Amino acid sequence: MPQVVRSRNGALHGPSPVPPLPHRFRSLADRESVEVLHRAARVLVASLPALTDRLVEALYAQEPAYRAAIDSDRAEVWQEVHHSLRHNVGSLIQPREFRESAHRTSRWIGEIRAEQGVPLDAVLHAFRMGGAMVWQDLVDETARRDPDDIRLLVHVAADVWNFVDEHCGVVADAYRQAERRLSWRRENRQRLMVAALLDGTARIADLAEAAEMLGLPEQGRYAVLAVAVGPRGPGAVAAGGGLVSASDAGVARHGPGLAAHPPVLLPAAHPGAAALWHPGPDAEFAILPLTGPPGELSELTAALDVPAGTRAGIGSAVEGLAALGDARRLAETALRACPASGGTVLLDEHLPDALVVSSPALAGALADRVLGPLDRLDPADRDVIVETLTAWLDADGSAQRAGARLYCHRNTVLNRLRRFEQLTGRCLTRPRDAVEVSLALAARRLLGT
């Protein structure tokens, strides 16, 4: 094989494992083969417009993925094909001069076709169609000039097809790199959009685009699920949580869509199972599409698979994507109302607790005013009274049921309640006092005051 051809393959494939034939047996044949190739290739260069026309027609007829592009802008596709053929055929004549420009052209085509969404198989098929047409024209031109020279052209056939394969590799690599960039941009745009929706900063004009991008109805019903990503401390309630800013969303742990490892498992049969997850600094958020009856959130909460010790809160339902910022804040309130030991809180079923955590300072002041006198007792004595008071409220004011829960007689429960009234000056049969006591106990339980 001549040096002008062999050097191209050597750069691609490394030294040949087969020892070369002695120079006296191959140099003449190689030189003659290359001369035959060059003569035929020069004719192709001179007739590139006609070759381009035929290849574009062949692409239209044989590769469906190119038809839309050709119908949309035939002149642009023609120029692209002509540019590629000019550099590639030129590389057969002057590989050193044309190789880098031919590679740049192939990389450019791979990137453009990836951006246009043309399948990679179709792009590679187009390149191989072009290679086959060029080779056939080389054979036809050689046969027309001198049929005996075809036996010499065969000697460079492998080099020509290796050249085609080389450019298919260049195209495929550029295509995949562009595809990864496009995928990252698309996912980043989705992250930014979800962050803006949950943060309540999305523009009304962008809601239609957001609905299409995320596959969600613009006017649908939604709720937001918030799952704590770390242990809750006393300061976490007062802080009020928060959401990752739009500028930070690009470095989130995972983007919208079903997370690779969602913090909780949603029931597969529920529409909310197709939740869009988004990370915040203190919680993972999931946008839950709602399509069922009013009790849908209660059923979802009951079926939620929450790992032991994990805290989760579900806010009230809202209407439309524009209200997702409110839904996120409601979910954060539900999360703050969740016990430190873990569990799931549906906001609609824990509104008094939500009132407490929504105003920690006022709730703490109420707890100090109502329960403060108990702090003068021995801690063990104080805890017994608080436990009895809580059990009695949970039992709807039944000393009998409270005693059963505490494994003591009902009279013991009543005696402890009377002691509480004496120490605090509260009357548990007075509705206003009972409400304040209930909220004060919630404040102590949730805020640790």
CSV table of C-alpha atoms in Angstrom, one decimal:
chain,number,residue,atom,x,y,z
A,1,MET,CA,0.0,0.0,0.0
A,2,PRO,CA,1.4,3.5,-0.8
A,3,GLN,CA,2.7,5.7,1.9
A,4,VAL,CA,0.1,8.4,1.2
A,5,VAL,CA,-2.7,5.8,2.0
A,6,ARG,CA,-0.8,3.7,4.6
A,7,SER,CA,0.0,6.7,6.8
A,8,ARG,CA,-3.7,7.4,7.3
A,9,ASN,CA,-4.4,3.9,8.5
A,10,GLY,CA,-1.2,3.7,10.6
A,11,ALA,CA,-2.4,6.7,12.6
A,12,LEU,CA,-5.7,5.1,13.2
A,13,HIS,CA,-4.9,1.4,13.8
A,14,GLY,CA,-1.3,1.4,14.8
A,15,PRO,CA,1.4,-0.8,13.3
A,16,SER,CA,0.2,-3.7,11.2
A,17,PRO,CA,0.7,-7.1,12.9
A,18,VAL,CA,1.6,-8.6,9.6
A,19,PRO,CA,5.3,-7.9,8.5
A,20,PRO,CA,5.3,-5.9,5.3
A,21,LEU,CA,6.4,-7.5,2.1
A,22,PRO,CA,9.9,-6.7,0.8
A,23,HIS,CA,9.9,-3.3,-0.8
A,24,ARG,CA,10.8,-4.7,-4.2
A,25,PHE,CA,7.6,-6.8,-4.3
A,26,ARG,CA,5.1,-4.1,-3.3
A,27,SER,CA,6.3,-0.6,-4.1
A,28,LEU,CA,5.4,-0.6,-7.8
A,29,ALA,CA,1.9,-2.1,-7.3
A,30,ASP,CA,1.3,0.4,-4.4
A,31,ARG,CA,2.4,3.3,-6.5
A,32,GLU,CA,0.2,2.2,-9.4
A,33,SER,CA,-2.8,1.6,-7.1
A,34,VAL,CA,-2.5,5.0,-5.6
A,35,GLU,CA,-2.2,6.7,-9.0
A,36,VAL,CA,-5.3,4.9,-10.2
A,37,LEU,CA,-7.2,6.0,-7.1
A,38,HIS,CA,-6.0,9.6,-7.4
A,39,ARG,CA,-7.0,9.8,-11.1
A,40,ALA,CA,-10.5,8.5,-10.3
A,41,ALA,CA,-10.9,10.7,-7.3
A,42,ARG,CA,-9.9,13.9,-9.2
A,43,VAL,CA,-12.8,13.1,-11.6
A,44,LEU,CA,-15.1,12.9,-8.6
A,45,VAL,CA,-13.9,16.2,-7.3
A,46,ALA,CA,-14.7,17.8,-10.7
A,47,SER,CA,-18.2,16.3,-10.6
A,48,LEU,CA,-19.1,16.9,-7.0
A,49,PRO,CA,-22.4,18.8,-7.6
A,50,ALA,CA,-23.8,15.9,-9.6
A,51,LEU,CA,-22.6,13.4,-7.0
A,52,THR,CA,-24.2,15.5,-4.2
A,53,ASP,CA,-27.5,15.6,-6.1
A,54,ARG,CA,-27.5,11.8,-6.4
A,55,LEU,CA,-26.6,11.3,-2.7
A,56,VAL,CA,-29.3,13.7,-1.5
A,57,GLU,CA,-31.9,11.9,-3.7
A,58,ALA,CA,-30.7,8.6,-2.3
A,59,LEU,CA,-31.0,9.8,1.2
A,60,TYR,CA,-34.5,11.0,0.6
A,61,ALA,CA,-35.5,7.7,-0.9
A,62,GLN,CA,-33.7,5.3,1.4
A,63,GLU,CA,-33.4,7.1,4.8
A,64,PRO,CA,-36.8,8.2,6.2
A,65,ALA,CA,-35.2,10.1,9.1
A,66,TYR,CA,-33.7,12.6,6.5
A,67,ARG,CA,-36.9,13.3,4.6
A,68,ALA,CA,-38.2,15.9,7.0
A,69,ALA,CA,-34.9,17.8,6.9
A,70,ILE,CA,-34.7,17.7,3.2
A,71,ASP,CA,-38.3,18.8,2.8
A,72,SER,CA,-37.8,21.6,5.3
A,73,ASP,CA,-34.5,23.0,3.8
A,74,ARG,CA,-33.2,21.0,0.8
A,75,ALA,CA,-30.5,23.6,0.1
A,76,GLU,CA,-29.1,23.4,3.6
A,77,VAL,CA,-28.9,19.6,3.4
A,78,TRP,CA,-27.3,19.8,-0.1
A,79,GLN,CA,-24.6,22.2,1.2
A,80,GLU,CA,-23.9,19.9,4.1
A,81,VAL,CA,-23.6,16.8,1.9
A,82,HIS,CA,-21.5,18.7,-0.6
A,83,HIS,CA,-19.1,20.0,2.1
A,84,SER,CA,-18.6,16.6,3.5
A,85,LEU,CA,-18.0,15.0,0.1
A,86,ARG,CA,-15.6,17.7,-0.9
A,87,HIS,CA,-13.4,17.1,2.2
A,88,ASN,CA,-13.7,13.4,2.2
A,89,VAL,CA,-12.9,12.8,-1.5
A,90,GLY,CA,-10.1,15.4,-1.1
A,91,SER,CA,-8.8,13.3,1.7
A,92,LEU,CA,-8.4,10.3,-0.7
A,93,ILE,CA,-6.0,12.5,-2.8
A,94,GLN,CA,-4.3,14.5,-0.1
A,95,PRO,CA,-4.9,12.9,3.3
A,96,ARG,CA,-2.6,15.0,5.3
A,97,GLU,CA,-4.0,18.3,4.0
A,98,PHE,CA,-7.6,17.3,4.2
A,99,ARG,CA,-7.8,14.9,7.2
A,100,GLU,CA,-8.4,17.5,10.0
A,101,SER,CA,-10.9,19.5,8.0
A,102,ALA,CA,-12.7,16.3,7.0
A,103,HIS,CA,-12.8,15.3,10.7
A,104,ARG,CA,-14.1,18.8,11.7
A,105,THR,CA,-16.9,18.5,9.1
A,106,SER,CA,-17.9,15.0,10.3
A,107,ARG,CA,-17.9,16.2,13.9
A,108,TRP,CA,-20.0,19.2,12.9
A,109,ILE,CA,-22.5,16.9,11.1
A,110,GLY,CA,-22.7,14.6,14.1
A,111,GLU,CA,-23.5,17.6,16.5
A,112,ILE,CA,-26.0,19.2,14.1
A,113,ARG,CA,-27.9,15.9,13.6
A,114,ALA,CA,-28.0,15.2,17.4
A,115,GLU,CA,-29.5,18.7,18.0
A,116,GLN,CA,-32.1,18.0,15.3
A,117,GLY,CA,-33.0,14.7,16.8
A,118,VAL,CA,-32.1,12.6,13.8
A,119,PRO,CA,-31.3,9.1,15.1
A,120,LEU,CA,-27.7,8.1,15.2
A,121,ASP,CA,-28.3,5.0,13.1
A,122,ALA,CA,-29.8,7.2,10.4
A,123,VAL,CA,-26.7,9.5,10.4
A,124,LEU,CA,-24.3,6.5,10.2
A,125,HIS,CA,-26.4,5.0,7.4
A,126,ALA,CA,-26.2,8.2,5.5
A,127,PHE,CA,-22.4,8.2,5.8
A,128,ARG,CA,-22.1,4.6,4.7
A,129,MET,CA,-24.4,5.4,1.8
A,130,GLY,CA,-22.1,8.2,0.8
A,131,GLY,CA,-19.1,5.9,1.1
A,132,ALA,CA,-20.7,3.3,-1.0
A,133,MET,CA,-21.6,5.9,-3.7
A,134,VAL,CA,-18.1,7.3,-3.7
A,135,TRP,CA,-16.5,3.8,-4.0
A,136,GLN,CA,-18.9,2.9,-6.8
A,137,ASP,CA,-18.1,6.1,-8.7
A,138,LEU,CA,-14.3,5.3,-8.3
A,139,VAL,CA,-14.8,1.9,-9.7
A,140,ASP,CA,-17.0,3.1,-12.6
A,141,GLU,CA,-14.6,5.9,-13.5
A,142,THR,CA,-11.6,3.5,-13.4
A,143,ALA,CA,-13.5,1.0,-15.6
A,144,ARG,CA,-14.4,3.7,-18.0
A,145,ARG,CA,-10.8,4.9,-18.3
A,146,ASP,CA,-9.1,1.5,-18.3
A,147,PRO,CA,-10.9,-1.7,-17.1
A,148,ASP,CA,-7.6,-3.4,-16.4
A,149,ASP,CA,-6.9,-0.8,-13.7
A,150,ILE,CA,-9.7,-2.1,-11.5
A,151,ARG,CA,-7.4,-4.9,-10.3
A,152,LEU,CA,-5.1,-2.2,-8.9
A,153,LEU,CA,-8.0,-0.2,-7.4
A,154,VAL,CA,-8.9,-3.3,-5.4
A,155,HIS,CA,-5.6,-2.9,-3.5
A,156,VAL,CA,-6.8,0.3,-1.9
A,157,ALA,CA,-10.4,-0.8,-1.2
A,158,ALA,CA,-9.7,-1.7,2.4
A,159,ASP,CA,-8.2,1.8,2.9
A,160,VAL,CA,-11.2,3.5,1.4
A,161,TRP,CA,-13.6,1.6,3.6
A,162,ASN,CA,-11.4,2.1,6.7
A,163,PHE,CA,-11.6,5.8,5.9
A,164,VAL,CA,-15.4,5.5,5.9
A,165,ASP,CA,-15.4,3.6,9.2
A,166,GLU,CA,-13.1,6.2,10.7
A,167,HIS,CA,-15.5,9.0,9.9
A,168,CYS,CA,-18.5,7.0,11.1
A,169,GLY,CA,-16.6,6.7,14.4
A,170,VAL,CA,-15.9,10.5,14.4
A,171,VAL,CA,-19.6,11.2,13.7
A,172,ALA,CA,-20.8,8.8,16.4
A,173,ASP,CA,-18.5,10.3,19.0
A,174,ALA,CA,-19.5,13.8,18.2
A,175,TYR,CA,-23.2,12.8,18.1
A,176,ARG,CA,-23.0,11.2,21.6
A,177,GLN,CA,-21.1,14.1,23.1
A,178,ALA,CA,-23.7,16.5,21.7
A,179,GLU,CA,-26.5,14.3,22.9
A,180,ARG,CA,-25.1,14.3,26.5
A,181,ARG,CA,-24.8,18.1,26.4
A,182,LEU,CA,-28.4,18.4,25.1
A,183,SER,CA,-29.6,16.0,27.8
A,184,TRP,CA,-27.8,17.9,30.5
A,185,ARG,CA,-29.2,21.2,29.3
A,186,ARG,CA,-32.7,19.7,29.1
A,187,GLU,CA,-32.5,18.2,32.5
A,188,ASN,CA,-31.1,21.4,33.9
A,189,ARG,CA,-33.9,23.5,32.4
A,190,GLN,CA,-36.3,21.1,34.0
A,191,ARG,CA,-34.6,21.4,37.3
A,192,LEU,CA,-34.7,25.2,37.1
A,193,MET,CA,-38.3,25.2,36.1
A,194,VAL,CA,-39.3,22.8,38.9
A,195,ALA,CA,-37.3,25.0,41.4
A,196,ALA,CA,-39.1,28.1,40.2
A,197,LEU,CA,-42.5,26.4,40.4
A,198,LEU,CA,-41.9,25.2,44.0
A,199,ASP,CA,-40.3,28.5,45.0
A,200,GLY,CA,-43.3,30.4,43.6
A,201,THR,CA,-41.2,32.5,41.3
A,202,ALA,CA,-42.2,31.0,38.0
A,203,ARG,CA,-43.7,33.6,35.6
A,204,ILE,CA,-47.3,33.2,34.5
A,205,ALA,CA,-46.1,33.4,30.9
A,206,ASP,CA,-43.9,30.4,31.4
A,207,LEU,CA,-46.5,28.1,32.9
A,208,ALA,CA,-47.7,26.7,29.5
A,209,GLU,CA,-44.0,25.9,28.6
A,210,ALA,CA,-43.5,24.3,32.0
A,211,ALA,CA,-46.6,22.1,31.6
A,212,GLU,CA,-45.4,20.9,28.3
A,213,MET,CA,-41.8,20.4,29.5
A,214,LEU,CA,-42.8,18.4,32.6
A,215,GLY,CA,-45.8,16.6,31.1
A,216,LEU,CA,-48.2,18.1,33.7
A,217,PRO,CA,-51.6,19.8,33.1
A,218,GLU,CA,-51.3,23.5,33.8
A,219,GLN,CA,-54.7,23.7,35.6
A,220,GLY,CA,-54.5,20.3,37.4
A,221,ARG,CA,-54.8,19.6,41.1
A,222,TYR,CA,-51.5,19.1,43.0
A,223,ALA,CA,-50.1,18.6,46.4
A,224,VAL,CA,-46.5,18.6,47.5
A,225,LEU,CA,-44.8,16.0,49.6
A,226,ALA,CA,-41.8,17.1,51.7
A,227,VAL,CA,-39.4,14.5,53.2
A,228,ALA,CA,-36.7,15.5,55.7
A,229,VAL,CA,-33.2,14.7,54.5
A,230,GLY,CA,-31.6,14.8,57.9
A,231,PRO,CA,-32.4,14.7,61.6
A,232,ARG,CA,-34.6,17.5,62.9
A,233,GLY,CA,-33.2,19.7,65.6
A,234,PRO,CA,-35.1,22.4,67.6
A,235,GLY,CA,-33.8,25.1,65.3
A,236,ALA,CA,-35.2,23.4,62.2
A,237,VAL,CA,-38.8,24.2,63.1
A,238,ALA,CA,-38.1,27.9,63.7
A,239,ALA,CA,-36.1,28.1,60.5
A,240,GLY,CA,-39.1,27.2,58.3
A,241,GLY,CA,-37.2,25.0,55.9
A,242,GLY,CA,-36.4,26.3,52.4
A,243,LEU,CA,-35.9,25.4,48.8
A,244,VAL,CA,-32.8,25.2,46.7
A,245,SER,CA,-32.5,28.4,44.7
A,246,ALA,CA,-32.8,28.4,41.0
A,247,SER,CA,-29.1,29.3,40.7
A,248,ASP,CA,-28.2,26.2,42.7
A,249,ALA,CA,-30.6,23.8,41.1
A,250,GLY,CA,-28.0,22.8,38.5
A,251,VAL,CA,-25.9,21.0,41.1
A,252,ALA,CA,-28.8,19.1,42.6
A,253,ARG,CA,-28.4,15.5,43.6
A,254,HIS,CA,-31.1,14.4,41.1
A,255,GLY,CA,-33.4,16.2,38.8
A,256,PRO,CA,-37.1,16.0,38.2
A,257,GLY,CA,-38.7,12.8,37.4
A,258,LEU,CA,-38.6,9.6,39.4
A,259,ALA,CA,-35.5,9.8,41.5
A,260,ALA,CA,-33.0,6.9,41.3
A,261,HIS,CA,-33.4,6.5,45.1
A,262,PRO,CA,-36.5,8.4,46.2
A,263,PRO,CA,-36.5,9.0,50.0
A,264,VAL,CA,-40.0,7.4,50.3
A,265,LEU,CA,-41.9,5.0,48.0
A,266,LEU,CA,-45.3,6.1,46.6
A,267,PRO,CA,-48.0,3.5,46.0
A,268,ALA,CA,-47.6,2.3,42.4
A,269,ALA,CA,-51.3,2.4,41.7
A,270,HIS,CA,-51.6,6.0,42.7
A,271,PRO,CA,-51.2,8.8,40.1
A,272,GLY,CA,-48.8,10.5,42.5
A,273,ALA,CA,-46.4,7.6,41.9
A,274,ALA,CA,-45.2,9.6,38.9
A,275,ALA,CA,-44.0,12.3,41.2
A,276,LEU,CA,-41.4,14.9,40.2
A,277,TRP,CA,-38.7,14.9,42.9
A,278,HIS,CA,-36.6,18.0,43.6
A,279,PRO,CA,-34.0,18.4,46.3
A,280,GLY,CA,-33.9,21.3,48.8
A,281,PRO,CA,-31.3,22.0,51.5
A,282,ASP,CA,-33.5,20.5,54.3
A,283,ALA,CA,-36.0,18.3,52.5
A,284,GLU,CA,-36.7,16.4,49.3
A,285,PHE,CA,-39.9,17.7,47.6
A,286,ALA,CA,-42.2,15.7,45.3
A,287,ILE,CA,-44.9,17.3,43.2
A,288,LEU,CA,-47.9,14.9,43.4
A,289,PRO,CA,-50.5,15.1,40.5
A,290,LEU,CA,-54.0,14.5,42.0
A,291,THR,CA,-56.9,13.2,39.9
A,292,GLY,CA,-59.0,11.3,42.5
A,293,PRO,CA,-61.8,12.1,44.9
A,294,PRO,CA,-61.4,14.6,47.9
A,295,GLY,CA,-60.2,11.8,50.2
A,296,GLU,CA,-57.3,10.9,47.8
A,297,LEU,CA,-54.6,12.5,50.0
A,298,SER,CA,-55.7,10.6,53.0
A,299,GLU,CA,-55.4,7.3,51.1
A,300,LEU,CA,-52.1,8.3,49.7
A,301,THR,CA,-50.8,9.2,53.2
A,302,ALA,CA,-51.9,5.8,54.6
A,303,ALA,CA,-50.2,3.9,51.7
A,304,LEU,CA,-47.0,5.9,51.8
A,305,ASP,CA,-44.0,3.7,52.4
A,306,VAL,CA,-41.9,5.8,54.8
A,307,PRO,CA,-38.7,4.2,56.3
A,308,ALA,CA,-38.5,4.1,60.1
A,309,GLY,CA,-37.3,7.3,61.5
A,310,THR,CA,-38.0,9.3,58.4
A,311,ARG,CA,-40.2,12.4,58.6
A,312,ALA,CA,-42.6,13.3,55.8
A,313,GLY,CA,-45.3,16.0,55.4
A,314,ILE,CA,-48.0,16.4,52.8
A,315,GLY,CA,-49.6,19.8,52.2
A,316,SER,CA,-53.1,20.6,51.2
A,317,ALA,CA,-54.2,20.3,47.6
A,318,VAL,CA,-53.9,23.3,45.3
A,319,GLU,CA,-55.2,24.2,41.9
A,320,GLY,CA,-52.8,24.7,39.0
A,321,LEU,CA,-49.1,24.9,38.5
A,322,ALA,CA,-49.1,28.5,39.6
A,323,ALA,CA,-50.0,27.5,43.1
A,324,LEU,CA,-47.2,25.0,43.6
A,325,GLY,CA,-45.2,27.6,45.7
A,326,ASP,CA,-48.1,27.6,48.2
A,327,ALA,CA,-48.3,23.8,48.1
A,328,ARG,CA,-44.6,23.6,48.9
A,329,ARG,CA,-45.0,25.9,51.9
A,330,LEU,CA,-47.9,23.9,53.1
A,331,ALA,CA,-45.9,20.7,52.8
A,332,GLU,CA,-43.0,22.3,54.8
A,333,THR,CA,-45.5,23.2,57.5
A,334,ALA,CA,-46.8,19.6,57.6
A,335,LEU,CA,-43.2,18.4,57.8
A,336,ARG,CA,-42.5,20.7,60.8
A,337,ALA,CA,-45.6,19.3,62.5
A,338,CYS,CA,-44.1,15.8,62.1
A,339,PRO,CA,-42.7,14.2,65.3
A,340,ALA,CA,-39.0,14.0,65.7
A,341,SER,CA,-39.2,10.2,65.9
A,342,GLY,CA,-40.6,10.1,62.3
A,343,GLY,CA,-43.8,9.4,60.5
A,344,THR,CA,-46.1,11.1,58.0
A,345,VAL,CA,-48.3,14.1,58.6
A,346,LEU,CA,-51.1,15.1,56.3
A,347,LEU,CA,-51.6,18.9,56.9
A,348,ASP,CA,-55.4,18.7,56.6
A,349,GLU,CA,-55.6,16.2,59.5
A,350,HIS,CA,-53.2,18.1,61.8
A,351,LEU,CA,-54.2,21.7,61.5
A,352,PRO,CA,-53.8,22.6,65.2
A,353,ASP,CA,-50.3,21.3,65.1
A,354,ALA,CA,-49.7,23.3,62.0
A,355,LEU,CA,-50.8,26.4,63.8
A,356,VAL,CA,-48.3,25.7,66.5
A,357,VAL,CA,-45.3,25.2,64.2
A,358,SER,CA,-46.3,28.2,62.0
A,359,SER,CA,-45.7,30.6,64.9
A,360,PRO,CA,-43.0,29.0,67.1
A,361,ALA,CA,-42.5,32.1,69.2
A,362,LEU,CA,-46.2,32.5,70.1
A,363,ALA,CA,-46.5,28.8,70.6
A,364,GLY,CA,-43.6,28.7,73.0
A,365,ALA,CA,-45.0,31.6,74.9
A,366,LEU,CA,-48.3,29.8,75.2
A,367,ALA,CA,-46.6,26.6,76.4
A,368,ASP,CA,-44.7,28.6,79.1
A,369,ARG,CA,-47.8,30.3,80.3
A,370,VAL,CA,-50.0,27.1,80.5
A,371,LEU,CA,-47.4,24.5,81.5
A,372,GLY,CA,-44.8,26.6,83.2
A,373,PRO,CA,-46.0,25.9,86.7
A,374,LEU,CA,-45.3,22.2,86.1
A,375,ASP,CA,-41.6,23.0,85.7
A,376,ARG,CA,-41.3,23.5,89.4
A,377,LEU,CA,-42.0,19.8,90.0
A,378,ASP,CA,-39.6,17.0,90.0
A,379,PRO,CA,-39.0,16.1,86.3
A,380,ALA,CA,-40.4,12.5,86.8
A,381,ASP,CA,-43.5,13.9,88.6
A,382,ARG,CA,-44.0,16.5,85.9
A,383,ASP,CA,-43.6,13.9,83.1
A,384,VAL,CA,-46.3,11.7,84.7
A,385,ILE,CA,-48.8,14.6,84.7
A,386,VAL,CA,-48.0,15.6,81.1
A,387,GLU,CA,-48.3,12.0,80.0
A,388,THR,CA,-51.7,11.6,81.8
A,389,LEU,CA,-53.0,14.9,80.4
A,390,THR,CA,-51.9,13.9,76.8
A,391,ALA,CA,-53.5,10.4,77.1
A,392,TRP,CA,-56.8,12.0,78.5
A,393,LEU,CA,-57.0,14.4,75.5
A,394,ASP,CA,-56.2,11.7,73.0
A,395,ALA,CA,-59.0,9.6,74.6
A,396,ASP,CA,-61.5,12.4,74.0
A,397,GLY,CA,-61.7,13.2,77.7
A,398,SER,CA,-62.4,9.6,78.9
A,399,ALA,CA,-60.6,8.8,82.1
A,400,GLN,CA,-61.5,5.2,81.6
A,401,ARG,CA,-59.8,4.9,78.2
A,402,ALA,CA,-56.9,7.0,79.3
A,403,GLY,CA,-56.4,4.7,82.3
A,404,ALA,CA,-56.4,1.7,80.0
A,405,ARG,CA,-53.6,3.3,77.9
A,406,LEU,CA,-51.6,4.2,81.0
A,407,TYR,CA,-52.2,0.9,82.8
A,408,CYS,CA,-53.8,2.6,85.8
A,409,HIS,CA,-57.2,3.1,87.4
A,410,ARG,CA,-59.5,5.8,86.1
A,411,ASN,CA,-59.5,7.4,89.6
A,412,THR,CA,-55.7,7.8,89.3
A,413,VAL,CA,-56.2,9.6,86.0
A,414,LEU,CA,-58.7,11.9,87.6
A,415,ASN,CA,-56.5,12.6,90.6
A,416,ARG,CA,-53.6,13.6,88.3
A,417,LEU,CA,-55.8,15.9,86.2
A,418,ARG,CA,-57.1,17.6,89.4
A,419,ARG,CA,-53.5,18.2,90.5
A,420,PHE,CA,-52.8,19.7,87.1
A,421,GLU,CA,-55.7,22.1,87.5
A,422,GLN,CA,-54.6,23.1,91.0
A,423,LEU,CA,-51.0,23.8,89.8
A,424,THR,CA,-51.9,25.7,86.7
A,425,GLY,CA,-55.2,27.3,87.6
A,426,ARG,CA,-56.8,25.8,84.5
A,427,CYS,CA,-60.1,24.1,84.3
A,428,LEU,CA,-60.2,21.2,81.8
A,429,THR,CA,-64.0,21.3,81.5
A,430,ARG,CA,-63.8,24.9,80.3
A,431,PRO,CA,-63.5,24.8,76.4
A,432,ARG,CA,-61.1,27.7,76.2
A,433,ASP,CA,-58.7,26.2,78.8
A,434,ALA,CA,-58.9,22.8,77.1
A,435,VAL,CA,-57.9,24.3,73.7
A,436,GLU,CA,-55.0,26.2,75.3
A,437,VAL,CA,-53.8,23.1,77.1
A,438,SER,CA,-54.0,21.1,73.9
A,439,LEU,CA,-52.0,23.7,72.0
A,440,ALA,CA,-49.4,24.1,74.8
A,441,LEU,CA,-48.9,20.3,74.9
A,442,ALA,CA,-48.4,20.3,71.0
A,443,ALA,CA,-45.9,23.1,71.4
A,444,ARG,CA,-43.9,21.2,74.0
A,445,ARG,CA,-44.0,18.1,71.8
A,446,LEU,CA,-43.1,19.7,68.5
A,447,LEU,CA,-40.9,22.6,69.6
A,448,GLY,CA,-39.2,21.1,72.6
A,449,THR,CA,-39.9,24.3,74.6
